[in-house]
Tab-separated table of C-alpha atoms in Angstrom:
chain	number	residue	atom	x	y	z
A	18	UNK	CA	110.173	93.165	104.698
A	19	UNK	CA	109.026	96.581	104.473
A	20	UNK	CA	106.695	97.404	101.425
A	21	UNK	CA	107.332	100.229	98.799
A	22	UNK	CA	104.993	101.143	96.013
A	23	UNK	CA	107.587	99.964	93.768
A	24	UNK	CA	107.152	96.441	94.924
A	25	UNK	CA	103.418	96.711	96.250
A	26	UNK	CA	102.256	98.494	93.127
A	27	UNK	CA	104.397	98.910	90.537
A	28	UNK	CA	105.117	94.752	90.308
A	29	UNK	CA	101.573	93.636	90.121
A	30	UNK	CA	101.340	96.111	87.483
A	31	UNK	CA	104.379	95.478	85.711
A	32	UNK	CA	103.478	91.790	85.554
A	33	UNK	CA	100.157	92.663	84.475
A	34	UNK	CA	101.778	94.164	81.385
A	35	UNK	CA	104.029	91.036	80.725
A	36	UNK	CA	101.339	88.637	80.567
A	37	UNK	CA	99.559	91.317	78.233
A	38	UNK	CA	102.523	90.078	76.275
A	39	UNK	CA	102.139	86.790	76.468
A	40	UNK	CA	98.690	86.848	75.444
A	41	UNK	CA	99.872	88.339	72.503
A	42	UNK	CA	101.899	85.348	71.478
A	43	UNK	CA	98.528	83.271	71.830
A	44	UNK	CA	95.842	82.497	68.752
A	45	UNK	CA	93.061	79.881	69.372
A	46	UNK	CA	94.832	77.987	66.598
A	47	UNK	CA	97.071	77.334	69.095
A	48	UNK	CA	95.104	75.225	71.098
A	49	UNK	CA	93.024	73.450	67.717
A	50	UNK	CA	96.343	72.541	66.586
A	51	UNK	CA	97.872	70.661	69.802
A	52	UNK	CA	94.235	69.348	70.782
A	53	UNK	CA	94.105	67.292	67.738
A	54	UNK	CA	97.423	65.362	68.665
A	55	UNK	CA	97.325	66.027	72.795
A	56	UNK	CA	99.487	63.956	74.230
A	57	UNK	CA	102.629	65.980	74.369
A	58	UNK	CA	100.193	68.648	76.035
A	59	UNK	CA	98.197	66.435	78.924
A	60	UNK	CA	102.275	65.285	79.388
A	61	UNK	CA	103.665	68.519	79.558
A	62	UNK	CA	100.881	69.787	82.235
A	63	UNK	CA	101.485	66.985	84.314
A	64	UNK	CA	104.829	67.702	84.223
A	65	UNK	CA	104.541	71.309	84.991
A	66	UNK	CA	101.707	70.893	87.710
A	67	UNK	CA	102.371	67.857	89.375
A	68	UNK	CA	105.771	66.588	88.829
A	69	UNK	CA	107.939	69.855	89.472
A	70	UNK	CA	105.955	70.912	92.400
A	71	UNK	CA	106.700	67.669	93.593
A	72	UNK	CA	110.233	67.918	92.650
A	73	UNK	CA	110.477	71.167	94.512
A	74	UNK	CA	109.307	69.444	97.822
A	75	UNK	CA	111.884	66.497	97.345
A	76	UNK	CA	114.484	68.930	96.613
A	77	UNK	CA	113.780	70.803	99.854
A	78	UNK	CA	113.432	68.142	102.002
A	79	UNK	CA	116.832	66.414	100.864
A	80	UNK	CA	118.992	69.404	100.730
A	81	UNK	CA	117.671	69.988	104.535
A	82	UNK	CA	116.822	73.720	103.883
A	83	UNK	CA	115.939	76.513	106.082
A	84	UNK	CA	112.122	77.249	106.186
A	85	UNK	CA	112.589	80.221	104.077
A	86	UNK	CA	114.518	79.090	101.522
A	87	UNK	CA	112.162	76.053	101.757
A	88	UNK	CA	109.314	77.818	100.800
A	89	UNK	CA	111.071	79.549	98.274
A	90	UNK	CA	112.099	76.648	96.055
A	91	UNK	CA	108.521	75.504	96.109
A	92	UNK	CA	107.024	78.800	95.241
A	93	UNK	CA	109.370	78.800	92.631
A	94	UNK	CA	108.979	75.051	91.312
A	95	UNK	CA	104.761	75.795	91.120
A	96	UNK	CA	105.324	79.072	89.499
A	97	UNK	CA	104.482	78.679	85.241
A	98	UNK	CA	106.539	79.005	82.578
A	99	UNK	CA	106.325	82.309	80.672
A	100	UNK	CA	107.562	83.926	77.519
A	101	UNK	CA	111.111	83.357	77.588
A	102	UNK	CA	110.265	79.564	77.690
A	103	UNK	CA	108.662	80.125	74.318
A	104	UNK	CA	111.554	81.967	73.136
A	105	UNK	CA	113.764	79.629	74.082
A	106	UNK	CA	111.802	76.788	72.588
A	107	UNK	CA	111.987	78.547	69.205
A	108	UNK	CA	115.534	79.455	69.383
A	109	UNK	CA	116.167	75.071	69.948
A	110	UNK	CA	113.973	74.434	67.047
A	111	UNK	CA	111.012	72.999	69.640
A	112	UNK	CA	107.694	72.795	69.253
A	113	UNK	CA	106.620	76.401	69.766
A	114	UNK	CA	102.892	76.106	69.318
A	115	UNK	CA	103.424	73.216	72.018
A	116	UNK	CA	105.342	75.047	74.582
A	117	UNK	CA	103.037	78.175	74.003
A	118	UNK	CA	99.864	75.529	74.945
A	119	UNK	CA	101.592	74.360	77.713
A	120	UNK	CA	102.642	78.154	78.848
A	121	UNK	CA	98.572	79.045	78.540
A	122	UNK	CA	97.656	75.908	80.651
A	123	UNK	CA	100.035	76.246	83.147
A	124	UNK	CA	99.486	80.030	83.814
A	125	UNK	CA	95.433	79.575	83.822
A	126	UNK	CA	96.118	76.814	86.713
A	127	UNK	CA	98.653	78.807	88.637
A	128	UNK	CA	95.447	80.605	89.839
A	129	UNK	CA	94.322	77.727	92.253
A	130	UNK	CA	97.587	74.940	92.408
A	131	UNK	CA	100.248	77.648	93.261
A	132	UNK	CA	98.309	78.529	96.763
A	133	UNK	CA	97.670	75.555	97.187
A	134	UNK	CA	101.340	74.762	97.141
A	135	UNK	CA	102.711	77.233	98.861
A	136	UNK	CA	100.392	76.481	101.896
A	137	UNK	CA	101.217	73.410	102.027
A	138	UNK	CA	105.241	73.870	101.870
A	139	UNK	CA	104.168	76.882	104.653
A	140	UNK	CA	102.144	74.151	106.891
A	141	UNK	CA	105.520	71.612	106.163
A	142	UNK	CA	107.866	74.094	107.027
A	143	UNK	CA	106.210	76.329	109.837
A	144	UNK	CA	103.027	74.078	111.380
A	145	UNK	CA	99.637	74.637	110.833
A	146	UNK	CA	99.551	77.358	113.579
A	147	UNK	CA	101.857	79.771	111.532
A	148	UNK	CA	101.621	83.105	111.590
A	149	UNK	CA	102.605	83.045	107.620
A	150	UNK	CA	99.638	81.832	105.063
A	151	UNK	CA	99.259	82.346	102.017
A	152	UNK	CA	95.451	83.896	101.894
A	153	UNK	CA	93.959	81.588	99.136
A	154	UNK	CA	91.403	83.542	98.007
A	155	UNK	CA	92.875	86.966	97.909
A	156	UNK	CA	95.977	85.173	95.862
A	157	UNK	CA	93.522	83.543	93.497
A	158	UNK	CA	91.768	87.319	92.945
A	159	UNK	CA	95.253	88.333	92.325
A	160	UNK	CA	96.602	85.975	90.114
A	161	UNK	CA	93.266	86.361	87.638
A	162	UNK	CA	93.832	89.952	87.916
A	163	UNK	CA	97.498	89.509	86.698
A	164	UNK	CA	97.128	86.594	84.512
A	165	UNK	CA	93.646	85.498	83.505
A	166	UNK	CA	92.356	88.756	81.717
A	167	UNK	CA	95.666	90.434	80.739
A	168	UNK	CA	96.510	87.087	78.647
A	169	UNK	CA	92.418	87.825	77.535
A	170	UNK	CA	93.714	91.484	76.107
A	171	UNK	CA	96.983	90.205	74.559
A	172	UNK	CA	94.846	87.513	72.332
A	173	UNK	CA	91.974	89.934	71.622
A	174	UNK	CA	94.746	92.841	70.645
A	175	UNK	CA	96.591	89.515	68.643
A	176	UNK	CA	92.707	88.583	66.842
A	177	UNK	CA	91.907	92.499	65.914
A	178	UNK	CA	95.674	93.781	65.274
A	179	UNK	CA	97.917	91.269	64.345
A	180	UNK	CA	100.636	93.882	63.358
A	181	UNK	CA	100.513	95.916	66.050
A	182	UNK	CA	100.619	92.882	68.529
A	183	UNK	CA	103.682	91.440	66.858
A	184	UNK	CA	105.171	95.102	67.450
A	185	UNK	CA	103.904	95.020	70.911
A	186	UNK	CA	104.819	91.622	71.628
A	187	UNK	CA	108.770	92.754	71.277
A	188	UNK	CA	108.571	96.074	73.644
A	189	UNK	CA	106.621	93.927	76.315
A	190	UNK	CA	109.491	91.287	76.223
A	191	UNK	CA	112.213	93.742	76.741
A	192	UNK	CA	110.052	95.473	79.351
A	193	UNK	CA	109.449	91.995	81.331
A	194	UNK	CA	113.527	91.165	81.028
A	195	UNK	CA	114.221	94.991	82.356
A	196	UNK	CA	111.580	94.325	85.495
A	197	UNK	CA	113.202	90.625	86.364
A	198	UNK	CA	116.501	92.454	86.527
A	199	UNK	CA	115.497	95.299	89.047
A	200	UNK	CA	113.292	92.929	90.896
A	201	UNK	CA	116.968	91.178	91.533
A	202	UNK	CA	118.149	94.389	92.513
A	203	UNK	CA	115.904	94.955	94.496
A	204	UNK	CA	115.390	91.762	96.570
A	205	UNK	CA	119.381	91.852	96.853
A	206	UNK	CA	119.463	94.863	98.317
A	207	UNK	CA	117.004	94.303	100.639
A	208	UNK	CA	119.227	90.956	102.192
A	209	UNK	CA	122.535	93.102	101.413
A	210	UNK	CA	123.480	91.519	105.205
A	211	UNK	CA	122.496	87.949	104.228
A	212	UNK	CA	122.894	87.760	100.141
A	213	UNK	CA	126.067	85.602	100.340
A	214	UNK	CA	124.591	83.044	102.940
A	215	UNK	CA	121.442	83.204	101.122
A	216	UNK	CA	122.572	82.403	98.066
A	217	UNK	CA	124.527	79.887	99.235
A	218	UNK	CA	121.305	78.026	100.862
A	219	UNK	CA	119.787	78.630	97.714
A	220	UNK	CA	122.148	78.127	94.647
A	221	UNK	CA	122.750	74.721	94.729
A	222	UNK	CA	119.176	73.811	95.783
A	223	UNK	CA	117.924	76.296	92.499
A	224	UNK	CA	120.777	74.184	90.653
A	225	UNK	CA	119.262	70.973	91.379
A	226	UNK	CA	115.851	71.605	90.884
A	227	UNK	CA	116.371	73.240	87.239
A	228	UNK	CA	118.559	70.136	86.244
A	229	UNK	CA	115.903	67.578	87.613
A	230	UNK	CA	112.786	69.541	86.034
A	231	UNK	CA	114.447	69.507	82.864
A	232	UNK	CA	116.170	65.996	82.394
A	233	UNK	CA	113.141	64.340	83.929
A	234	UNK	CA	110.596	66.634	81.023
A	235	UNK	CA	113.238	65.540	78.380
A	236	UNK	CA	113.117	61.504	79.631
A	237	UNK	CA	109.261	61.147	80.146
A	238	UNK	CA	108.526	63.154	76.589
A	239	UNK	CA	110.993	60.399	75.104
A	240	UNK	CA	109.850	57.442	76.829
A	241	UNK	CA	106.311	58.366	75.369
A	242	UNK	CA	108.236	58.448	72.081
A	243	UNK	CA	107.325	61.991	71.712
A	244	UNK	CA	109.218	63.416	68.825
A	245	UNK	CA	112.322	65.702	69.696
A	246	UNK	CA	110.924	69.389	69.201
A	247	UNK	CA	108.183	68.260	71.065
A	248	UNK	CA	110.527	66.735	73.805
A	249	UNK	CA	112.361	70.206	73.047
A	250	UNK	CA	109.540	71.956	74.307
A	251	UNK	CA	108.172	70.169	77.315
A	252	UNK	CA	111.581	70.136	79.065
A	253	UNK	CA	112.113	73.810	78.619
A	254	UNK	CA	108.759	74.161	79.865
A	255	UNK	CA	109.181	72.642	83.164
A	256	UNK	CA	113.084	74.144	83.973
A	257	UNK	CA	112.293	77.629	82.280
A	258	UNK	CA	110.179	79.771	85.028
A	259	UNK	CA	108.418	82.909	85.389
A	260	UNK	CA	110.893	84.054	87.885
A	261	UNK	CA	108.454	87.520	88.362
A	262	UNK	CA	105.519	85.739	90.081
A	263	UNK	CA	107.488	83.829	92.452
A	264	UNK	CA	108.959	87.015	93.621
A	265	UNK	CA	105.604	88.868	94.069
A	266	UNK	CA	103.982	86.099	96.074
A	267	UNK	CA	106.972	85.693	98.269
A	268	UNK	CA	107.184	89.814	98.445
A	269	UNK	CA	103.554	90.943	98.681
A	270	UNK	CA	101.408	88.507	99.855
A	271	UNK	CA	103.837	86.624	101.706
A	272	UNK	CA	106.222	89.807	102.844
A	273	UNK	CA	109.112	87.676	102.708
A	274	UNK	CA	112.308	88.949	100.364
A	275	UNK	CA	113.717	85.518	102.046
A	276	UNK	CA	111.500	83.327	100.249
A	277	UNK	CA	111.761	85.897	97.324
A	278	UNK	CA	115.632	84.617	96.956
A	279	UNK	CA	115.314	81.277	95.216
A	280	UNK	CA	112.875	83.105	92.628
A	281	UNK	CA	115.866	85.636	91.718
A	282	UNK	CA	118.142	82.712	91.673
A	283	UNK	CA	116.338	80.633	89.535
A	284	UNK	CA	115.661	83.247	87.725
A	285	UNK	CA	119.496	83.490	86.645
A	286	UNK	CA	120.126	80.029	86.323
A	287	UNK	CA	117.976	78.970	84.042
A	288	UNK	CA	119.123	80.947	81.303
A	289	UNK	CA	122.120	79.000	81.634
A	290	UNK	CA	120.088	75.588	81.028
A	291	UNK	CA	118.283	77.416	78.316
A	292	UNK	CA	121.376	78.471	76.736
A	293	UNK	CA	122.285	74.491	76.681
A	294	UNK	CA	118.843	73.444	75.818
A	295	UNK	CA	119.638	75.684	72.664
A	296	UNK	CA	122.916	74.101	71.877
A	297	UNK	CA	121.085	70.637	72.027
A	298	UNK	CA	118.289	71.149	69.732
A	299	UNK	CA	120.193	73.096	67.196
A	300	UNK	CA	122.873	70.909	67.074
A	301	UNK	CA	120.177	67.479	66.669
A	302	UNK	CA	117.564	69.231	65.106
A	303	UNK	CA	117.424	70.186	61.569
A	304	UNK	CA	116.048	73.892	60.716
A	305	UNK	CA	112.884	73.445	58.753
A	306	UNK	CA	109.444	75.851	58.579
A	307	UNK	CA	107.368	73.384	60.690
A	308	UNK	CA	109.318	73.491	63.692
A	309	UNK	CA	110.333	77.470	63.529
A	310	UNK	CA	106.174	78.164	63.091
């Protein structure tokens, strides 16, 4: 696909700027608070880093997809969870300093596991003697450009200027929804002569992998009698994604809007789970300060 400085530039910048607001969302309390009971947290990031790649590769390989679409659905499956996770786990009464841990963690080791991934689905789905690769190290400088220090500004802004970040925190949120939604634009666009058959390799598959990631979070957090919001959280965790850096590996380091297309699928999807994940905890979860903190 060809590159335009909307997508070349403007995406790595625009994600910069969302995980700016992420970082915002973060306090080292955070992380005191779930270290002292960690279980739902070393849980939750083997759920996120190991079980829903993992998922994504079984999902693949049973639906019998196309390379592209392949490649996709692992890219998406290895990408973290991001701020509308954490929204979402507030609005279904979950464990929001839980989910935001698990957010941090998973984003810090996107720098090395998605790569390593994505090469591997690549090698799976195209040989070893591919053309495509995903160059690790240029991908890790990338994704501590776009993660690592802009979640480092959004916690220092959060330590000096509480206010301000909390008023921050709300612009950047709108501003990450607004660039998800021309990103889909976009990549649309771009397959106008293949969207329908694209979607239709990839909506069921994105289907599939969103249910499994989030009934098999909400089983394991129960079977080690975790307590709901905390179940709450991990499960929306592991389906909830953030869509945006699937589509700019797939777009600018790969140069593939077909491996974009499960990203902006997924992307859509999810909010329907979240929506239901919602329903769930609201309906068994009673309101109360210690699960709204």
């Amino acid at each position: 696909m060809e590159q335009t400085p909307l997508i070349e530039t403007g995406l790595p910048i625009s994600l910069f700027i969302i995980m700016v607001g992420m970082g915002l969302t973060l306090t080292t309390a955070d992380f005191v608070r779930e270290a002292k009971a960690p279980r739902g947290v070393i849980l939750g990031s083997l759920a996120q880093l190991i079980l829903m790649p993992s998922l994504g590769f079984a999902v693949a390989w049973g639906l019998g997809l196309s390379a592209a679409i392949a490649v996709g659905i692992v890219i998406v499956a290895a990408s973290p969870g991001g701020a509308t996770s954490n929204v979402i786990t507030f609005l279904a009464r979950g464990n929001v300093a839980l989910s935001i841990t698990l957010t941090a963690i998973a984003s810090l080791a996107t720098i090395v596991m998605l790569p390593l991934y994505v090469n591997m689905a690549l090698g799976w789905q195209m040989g070893t003697n591919a053309d495509v690769k995903l160059p690790v190290l240029e991908t890790i400088s990338m994704l501590m450009t776009i993660v690592l220090i802009p979640v480092g500004v959004g916690m220092l802004i959060r330590a000096k200027a509480e206010q301000l970040a909390a008023k921050l925190e709300k612009v950047v949120n709108l501003f990450g929804a607004l660039v998800l939604l021309v990103l889909i634009v976009l990549v649309s666009y771009s397959l106008r002569d293949q969207i329908l058959t694209l979607i239709a390799q990839s909506g069921f598959a994105c289907l599939v992998l969103n249910a499994l990631g989030i009934a098999t979070g909400w089983l394991a957090a129960r079977a080690a009698n975790l307590p709901l919001p905390d179940a709450i959280a991990i499960s929306v965790e592991i389906g909830i994604k953030n869509a945006t850096i699937g589509i700019l590996v797939a777009m600018t380091l790969l140069q593939s809007a077909e491996m974009a297309m499960p990203s902006v699928v997924y992307g859509l999807l999810m909010y329907v789970f979240g929506i239901g994940m919602i329903y769930l905890g609201r309906r068994y979860i009673p309101a109360s300060p210690a699960v709204a903190s």
